[in-house]
Tab-separated table of C-alpha atoms in Angstrom:
chain	number	residue	atom	x	y	z
N	1	MET	CA	3.525	-10.572	-59.754
N	2	LYS	CA	1.661	-13.940	-60.635
N	3	ILE	CA	-1.991	-14.161	-59.487
N	4	LYS	CA	-0.680	-17.589	-56.885
N	5	ASP	CA	1.862	-14.659	-55.518
N	6	PHE	CA	-1.277	-12.026	-54.949
N	7	MET	CA	-3.695	-14.033	-53.850
N	8	ALA	CA	-1.360	-16.331	-51.444
N	9	LEU	CA	-1.299	-12.409	-49.602
N	10	TYR	CA	-5.588	-12.235	-49.674
N	11	GLU	CA	-5.471	-16.264	-48.707
N	12	GLU	CA	-2.742	-15.434	-45.384
N	13	PHE	CA	-5.970	-12.893	-44.195
N	14	CYS	CA	-8.795	-15.447	-45.458
N	15	PRO	CA	-8.082	-19.090	-45.896
N	16	LYS	CA	-10.028	-21.105	-48.285
N	17	ASN	CA	-10.499	-23.508	-45.542
N	18	LEU	CA	-12.625	-22.100	-43.537
N	19	ALA	CA	-15.807	-21.777	-46.262
N	20	VAL	CA	-18.399	-24.386	-46.003
N	21	GLU	CA	-17.969	-27.865	-46.899
N	22	GLY	CA	-18.910	-27.504	-50.510
N	23	ASP	CA	-18.863	-23.905	-51.528
N	24	PRO	CA	-16.635	-23.411	-54.676
N	25	VAL	CA	-14.018	-21.088	-52.924
N	26	GLY	CA	-11.109	-20.101	-54.852
N	27	LEU	CA	-9.613	-19.734	-58.111
N	28	GLN	CA	-12.278	-20.723	-60.775
N	29	ILE	CA	-11.242	-18.999	-64.176
N	30	GLY	CA	-7.969	-18.837	-65.302
N	31	SER	CA	-4.514	-19.867	-64.559
N	32	LEU	CA	-2.698	-19.431	-61.016
N	33	ASP	CA	0.390	-18.704	-62.723
N	34	ALA	CA	-0.928	-15.685	-65.250
N	35	PRO	CA	0.881	-12.568	-64.424
N	36	VAL	CA	-1.689	-9.857	-62.785
N	37	LYS	CA	-1.153	-6.017	-63.044
N	38	LYS	CA	-5.190	-5.090	-63.027
N	39	VAL	CA	-8.146	-6.615	-60.098
N	40	LEU	CA	-11.234	-5.841	-60.654
N	41	VAL	CA	-13.238	-6.545	-57.137
N	42	THR	CA	-16.966	-6.689	-57.346
N	43	LEU	CA	-19.953	-9.151	-55.292
N	44	ASP	CA	-21.685	-10.311	-58.484
N	45	ILE	CA	-19.907	-11.299	-62.152
N	46	ARG	CA	-23.007	-10.784	-64.304
N	47	GLU	CA	-22.741	-10.129	-67.669
N	48	GLN	CA	-21.883	-6.250	-67.410
N	49	THR	CA	-19.231	-7.429	-65.137
N	50	VAL	CA	-17.495	-8.970	-67.975
N	51	LEU	CA	-18.513	-5.774	-70.048
N	52	GLU	CA	-16.718	-4.266	-67.267
N	53	ALA	CA	-13.465	-6.201	-66.801
N	54	ILE	CA	-12.660	-5.995	-69.915
N	55	GLU	CA	-13.248	-2.445	-71.102
N	56	LYS	CA	-10.826	-1.841	-67.855
N	57	ASP	CA	-8.375	-4.204	-69.145
N	58	VAL	CA	-8.488	-6.084	-65.975
N	59	ASP	CA	-6.031	-10.298	-65.668
N	60	LEU	CA	-7.946	-10.799	-62.243
N	61	ILE	CA	-11.581	-10.512	-60.909
N	62	LEU	CA	-12.015	-11.097	-57.234
N	63	ALA	CA	-15.442	-12.414	-56.450
N	64	LYS	CA	-17.603	-12.548	-53.358
N	65	HIS	CA	-20.491	-15.001	-55.597
N	66	PRO	CA	-19.363	-18.152	-57.371
N	67	VAL	CA	-19.306	-17.772	-61.220
N	68	ILE	CA	-19.809	-21.169	-61.247
N	69	PHE	CA	-21.371	-22.359	-58.543
N	70	ARG	CA	-22.377	-25.793	-59.452
N	71	PRO	CA	-20.889	-27.588	-62.457
N	72	LEU	CA	-21.447	-27.108	-65.911
N	73	ALA	CA	-23.048	-29.562	-68.735
N	74	ASN	CA	-21.607	-27.592	-71.504
N	75	LEU	CA	-19.592	-24.252	-72.299
N	76	THR	CA	-21.325	-22.813	-74.970
N	77	ASP	CA	-23.239	-19.746	-75.780
N	78	ALA	CA	-26.367	-21.346	-75.992
N	79	ASP	CA	-26.931	-20.696	-71.928
N	80	SER	CA	-26.532	-17.234	-70.132
N	81	GLN	CA	-24.193	-18.202	-67.468
N	82	GLU	CA	-22.104	-20.102	-69.615
N	83	LYS	CA	-21.915	-17.544	-71.865
N	84	ILE	CA	-19.611	-15.384	-69.244
N	85	VAL	CA	-17.729	-18.293	-68.231
N	86	LEU	CA	-16.630	-18.946	-72.440
N	87	ASP	CA	-16.529	-14.562	-72.463
N	88	LEU	CA	-13.858	-14.923	-69.738
N	89	ALA	CA	-11.997	-17.273	-70.691
N	90	LYS	CA	-11.914	-15.707	-74.640
N	91	ALA	CA	-11.030	-12.490	-72.713
N	92	GLY	CA	-8.033	-14.110	-71.544
N	93	ILE	CA	-9.853	-12.927	-67.325
N	94	ALA	CA	-9.404	-14.880	-64.878
N	95	VAL	CA	-11.617	-15.177	-61.860
N	96	TYR	CA	-10.610	-15.756	-57.730
N	97	THR	CA	-13.366	-16.490	-55.956
N	98	SER	CA	-13.860	-15.181	-51.566
N	99	HIS	CA	-17.831	-17.044	-50.417
N	100	THR	CA	-17.903	-17.579	-47.168
N	101	ASN	CA	-14.872	-18.188	-46.350
N	102	ILE	CA	-14.706	-13.957	-46.153
N	103	ASP	CA	-18.143	-14.590	-43.872
N	104	VAL	CA	-16.434	-16.916	-41.540
N	105	VAL	CA	-13.298	-15.117	-41.417
N	106	ASP	CA	-12.020	-12.937	-37.828
N	107	GLY	CA	-12.507	-8.831	-39.541
N	108	GLY	CA	-14.531	-10.446	-42.621
N	109	LEU	CA	-17.587	-9.584	-43.684
N	110	ASN	CA	-19.942	-10.175	-40.923
N	111	ASP	CA	-18.072	-8.211	-38.666
N	112	TRP	CA	-17.772	-4.802	-40.599
N	113	PHE	CA	-21.921	-5.329	-40.925
N	114	CYS	CA	-21.081	-5.355	-36.588
N	115	GLU	CA	-18.867	-2.893	-37.289
N	116	LEU	CA	-21.290	-0.252	-39.574
N	117	LEU	CA	-23.842	-1.022	-36.637
N	118	GLU	CA	-22.019	-0.368	-33.349
N	119	ILE	CA	-23.028	-4.284	-32.032
N	120	LYS	CA	-20.587	-5.133	-29.704
N	121	ASP	CA	-19.251	-7.958	-27.723
N	122	THR	CA	-20.178	-10.272	-30.919
N	123	GLU	CA	-19.797	-13.817	-31.452
N	124	ILE	CA	-20.268	-16.586	-34.023
N	125	LEU	CA	-24.203	-17.183	-35.070
N	126	CYS	CA	-23.965	-20.294	-36.160
N	127	GLU	CA	-21.761	-24.079	-35.853
N	128	GLU	CA	-20.614	-23.035	-39.271
N	129	GLY	CA	-18.837	-19.881	-38.453
N	130	LEU	CA	-21.520	-17.645	-40.012
N	131	GLY	CA	-22.773	-14.984	-39.241
N	132	ARG	CA	-22.971	-12.907	-35.516
N	133	VAL	CA	-24.976	-11.483	-32.557
N	134	GLY	CA	-23.734	-8.815	-30.330
N	135	ASN	CA	-25.635	-6.244	-28.215
N	136	ILE	CA	-26.827	-2.954	-29.227
N	137	GLU	CA	-27.319	-0.409	-27.356
N	138	PRO	CA	-31.587	0.083	-26.511
N	139	MET	CA	-32.957	1.308	-29.138
N	140	SER	CA	-36.334	1.460	-30.732
N	141	LEU	CA	-36.975	-1.198	-33.626
N	142	ALA	CA	-38.338	2.282	-35.489
N	143	ASP	CA	-35.272	3.716	-34.610
N	144	PHE	CA	-32.535	0.694	-35.316
N	145	SER	CA	-35.133	0.871	-38.676
N	146	GLU	CA	-33.815	4.035	-39.801
N	147	LYS	CA	-30.067	3.205	-38.479
N	148	MET	CA	-29.779	0.501	-40.972
N	149	LYS	CA	-31.312	2.631	-43.855
N	150	LYS	CA	-29.016	5.892	-42.475
N	151	THR	CA	-26.373	3.397	-42.636
N	152	PHE	CA	-26.784	1.303	-46.073
N	153	ALA	CA	-27.937	3.945	-48.242
N	154	LEU	CA	-31.298	2.156	-48.133
N	155	ASP	CA	-34.639	3.344	-49.522
N	156	HIS	CA	-36.180	0.449	-47.768
N	157	LEU	CA	-36.237	-2.103	-45.732
N	158	ARG	CA	-38.079	-5.763	-44.926
N	159	LEU	CA	-39.641	-5.824	-41.921
N	160	VAL	CA	-40.579	-9.525	-40.093
N	161	THR	CA	-43.459	-7.689	-37.865
N	162	TYR	CA	-46.728	-7.671	-36.841
N	163	ASP	CA	-46.370	-4.389	-34.232
N	164	ARG	CA	-46.948	-1.893	-36.716
N	165	SER	CA	-45.255	0.030	-34.619
N	166	LEU	CA	-41.935	-0.501	-34.838
N	167	SER	CA	-41.528	0.249	-31.230
N	168	GLN	CA	-40.338	-2.473	-29.964
N	169	MET	CA	-37.192	-2.215	-27.648
N	170	ILE	CA	-33.997	-4.342	-29.527
N	171	LYS	CA	-30.986	-4.766	-27.588
N	172	ARG	CA	-29.523	-7.985	-28.673
N	173	VAL	CA	-29.026	-8.760	-32.410
N	174	ALA	CA	-27.607	-11.568	-34.790
N	175	ILE	CA	-26.985	-10.703	-38.076
N	176	CYS	CA	-25.765	-13.535	-41.550
N	177	GLY	CA	-25.169	-11.888	-44.680
N	178	GLY	CA	-26.343	-13.158	-47.697
N	179	SER	CA	-29.359	-15.876	-47.293
N	180	GLY	CA	-29.326	-16.993	-44.163
N	181	GLY	CA	-33.305	-17.753	-43.119
N	182	LYS	CA	-32.004	-20.774	-42.000
N	183	PHE	CA	-30.358	-19.924	-39.340
N	184	TRP	CA	-33.047	-17.573	-37.195
N	185	THR	CA	-33.438	-20.055	-35.132
N	186	ASP	CA	-29.693	-19.990	-33.779
N	187	ALA	CA	-30.755	-16.360	-33.858
N	188	GLN	CA	-33.089	-17.218	-31.267
N	189	ALA	CA	-31.284	-19.795	-29.367
N	190	LYS	CA	-28.916	-16.899	-29.084
N	191	GLY	CA	-31.199	-14.241	-27.354
N	192	ALA	CA	-31.375	-12.598	-30.531
N	193	ASP	CA	-34.255	-10.118	-30.442
N	194	LEU	CA	-34.088	-9.259	-34.051
N	195	TYR	CA	-32.563	-11.179	-36.818
N	196	ILE	CA	-31.132	-9.242	-39.698
N	197	THR	CA	-30.007	-11.513	-43.015
N	198	GLY	CA	-31.217	-11.239	-46.780
N	199	ASP	CA	-33.949	-13.463	-48.754
N	200	ILE	CA	-36.448	-14.196	-45.494
N	201	TYR	CA	-38.628	-16.551	-46.892
N	202	TYR	CA	-42.681	-16.140	-46.131
N	203	HIS	CA	-43.814	-18.858	-44.294
N	204	VAL	CA	-40.714	-18.465	-42.133
N	205	GLY	CA	-41.621	-15.017	-40.877
N	206	HIS	CA	-44.121	-16.575	-39.301
N	207	ASP	CA	-42.399	-18.847	-37.764
N	208	GLN	CA	-39.861	-16.978	-36.419
N	209	LEU	CA	-42.878	-14.263	-34.979
N	210	SER	CA	-44.537	-17.644	-33.550
N	211	GLN	CA	-41.221	-17.475	-30.655
N	212	GLY	CA	-41.285	-14.438	-30.746
N	213	LEU	CA	-38.311	-12.904	-33.384
N	214	ILE	CA	-38.604	-9.896	-35.156
N	215	GLY	CA	-36.581	-10.201	-38.183
N	216	LEU	CA	-35.337	-7.268	-41.065
N	217	ASP	CA	-34.433	-8.308	-44.236
N	218	PRO	CA	-32.579	-5.568	-46.394
N	219	GLY	CA	-32.088	-8.187	-49.056
N	220	HIS	CA	-29.384	-9.532	-50.842
N	221	TYR	CA	-27.522	-6.781	-51.878
N	222	LEU	CA	-26.468	-5.496	-48.772
N	223	GLU	CA	-24.088	-8.338	-49.367
N	224	HIS	CA	-22.065	-5.218	-51.392
N	225	LEU	CA	-19.599	-3.588	-48.405
N	226	PHE	CA	-17.145	-6.602	-49.456
N	227	VAL	CA	-16.375	-4.484	-52.079
N	228	PRO	CA	-14.785	-1.229	-50.982
N	229	LYS	CA	-13.813	-3.568	-47.709
N	230	VAL	CA	-12.057	-6.031	-49.552
N	231	ALA	CA	-10.472	-3.486	-52.062
N	232	GLU	CA	-8.972	-1.688	-49.118
N	233	LYS	CA	-7.404	-5.087	-47.561
N	234	LEU	CA	-5.876	-5.615	-51.443
N	235	ALA	CA	-4.927	-2.304	-51.646
N	236	SER	CA	-3.028	-2.522	-47.957
N	237	PHE	CA	-1.180	-5.378	-49.514
N	238	ALA	CA	0.816	-2.666	-51.179
N	239	THR	CA	1.986	-5.370	-54.397
N	240	GLY	CA	1.948	-2.416	-56.770
N	241	VAL	CA	-1.438	-3.742	-58.556
N	242	GLU	CA	-3.898	-1.858	-58.979
N	243	ILE	CA	-6.670	-2.481	-57.120
N	244	ILE	CA	-10.985	-0.671	-59.305
N	245	GLU	CA	-14.099	-1.356	-57.363
N	246	SER	CA	-16.652	-2.386	-59.798
N	247	LYS	CA	-19.411	-0.062	-60.689
N	248	ALA	CA	-21.591	-2.205	-62.068
N	249	ASN	CA	-25.197	-2.587	-60.863
N	250	THR	CA	-25.912	-5.576	-60.034
N	251	ASN	CA	-28.607	-5.587	-57.333
N	252	PRO	CA	-31.736	-7.572	-59.860
N	253	PHE	CA	-34.320	-5.979	-58.381
N	254	PHE	CA	-35.178	-2.335	-58.654
N	255	ASP	CA	-38.103	-0.639	-56.165
N	256	ILE	CA	-40.714	2.113	-57.409
């Protein structure tokens, strides 16, 4: 099977044209006419991912985060990011990116988050199609936070709240995977009590609280859910292509 035929199956589920304008999605390295027998699914492509792909002799990496996000000025081993691209090309490993299109698509990443957190009656959060907002069985912020940690096996969370009692009742929740701090006004406008997203900035947190919106920042790495879910989707195509879930830890943060 060729990469173009395999990825055509994926694109039936998650079309490239759903991506936010200017977002680099699709094949980034390699040839669509190359054969594919093994696919590695990963959130990020870092040095450890390249080593893993080479060791496992994969033909294609399907990643959420683009390995080339901005145009490269050069392609040498003097720059760490360029070296990642160069090493993959030298190894003959193709790279396909599914970034904001997997966030936007029905039945994609944000819907998977909602299913796990039992957020019901959902609607799209913002006009770009990103994020979801819906209702939950009312519970305290303390209880919801524990549910979040248990569901995603998280050791800690960052909460944006002045009330350290965590007794606030939560019944409507907005969520946007990745770094969605700029969409907090959409969450507020759609009646959310709580907004879940990664990389919430200090002053954004102040602005949210001034408008009565609590924040929950589980970190950008929450998107790691992409790996098992997309691997499951690819395996359902029953093409005979071997699907491998990346085991490389690409989370740059470590709490002590």
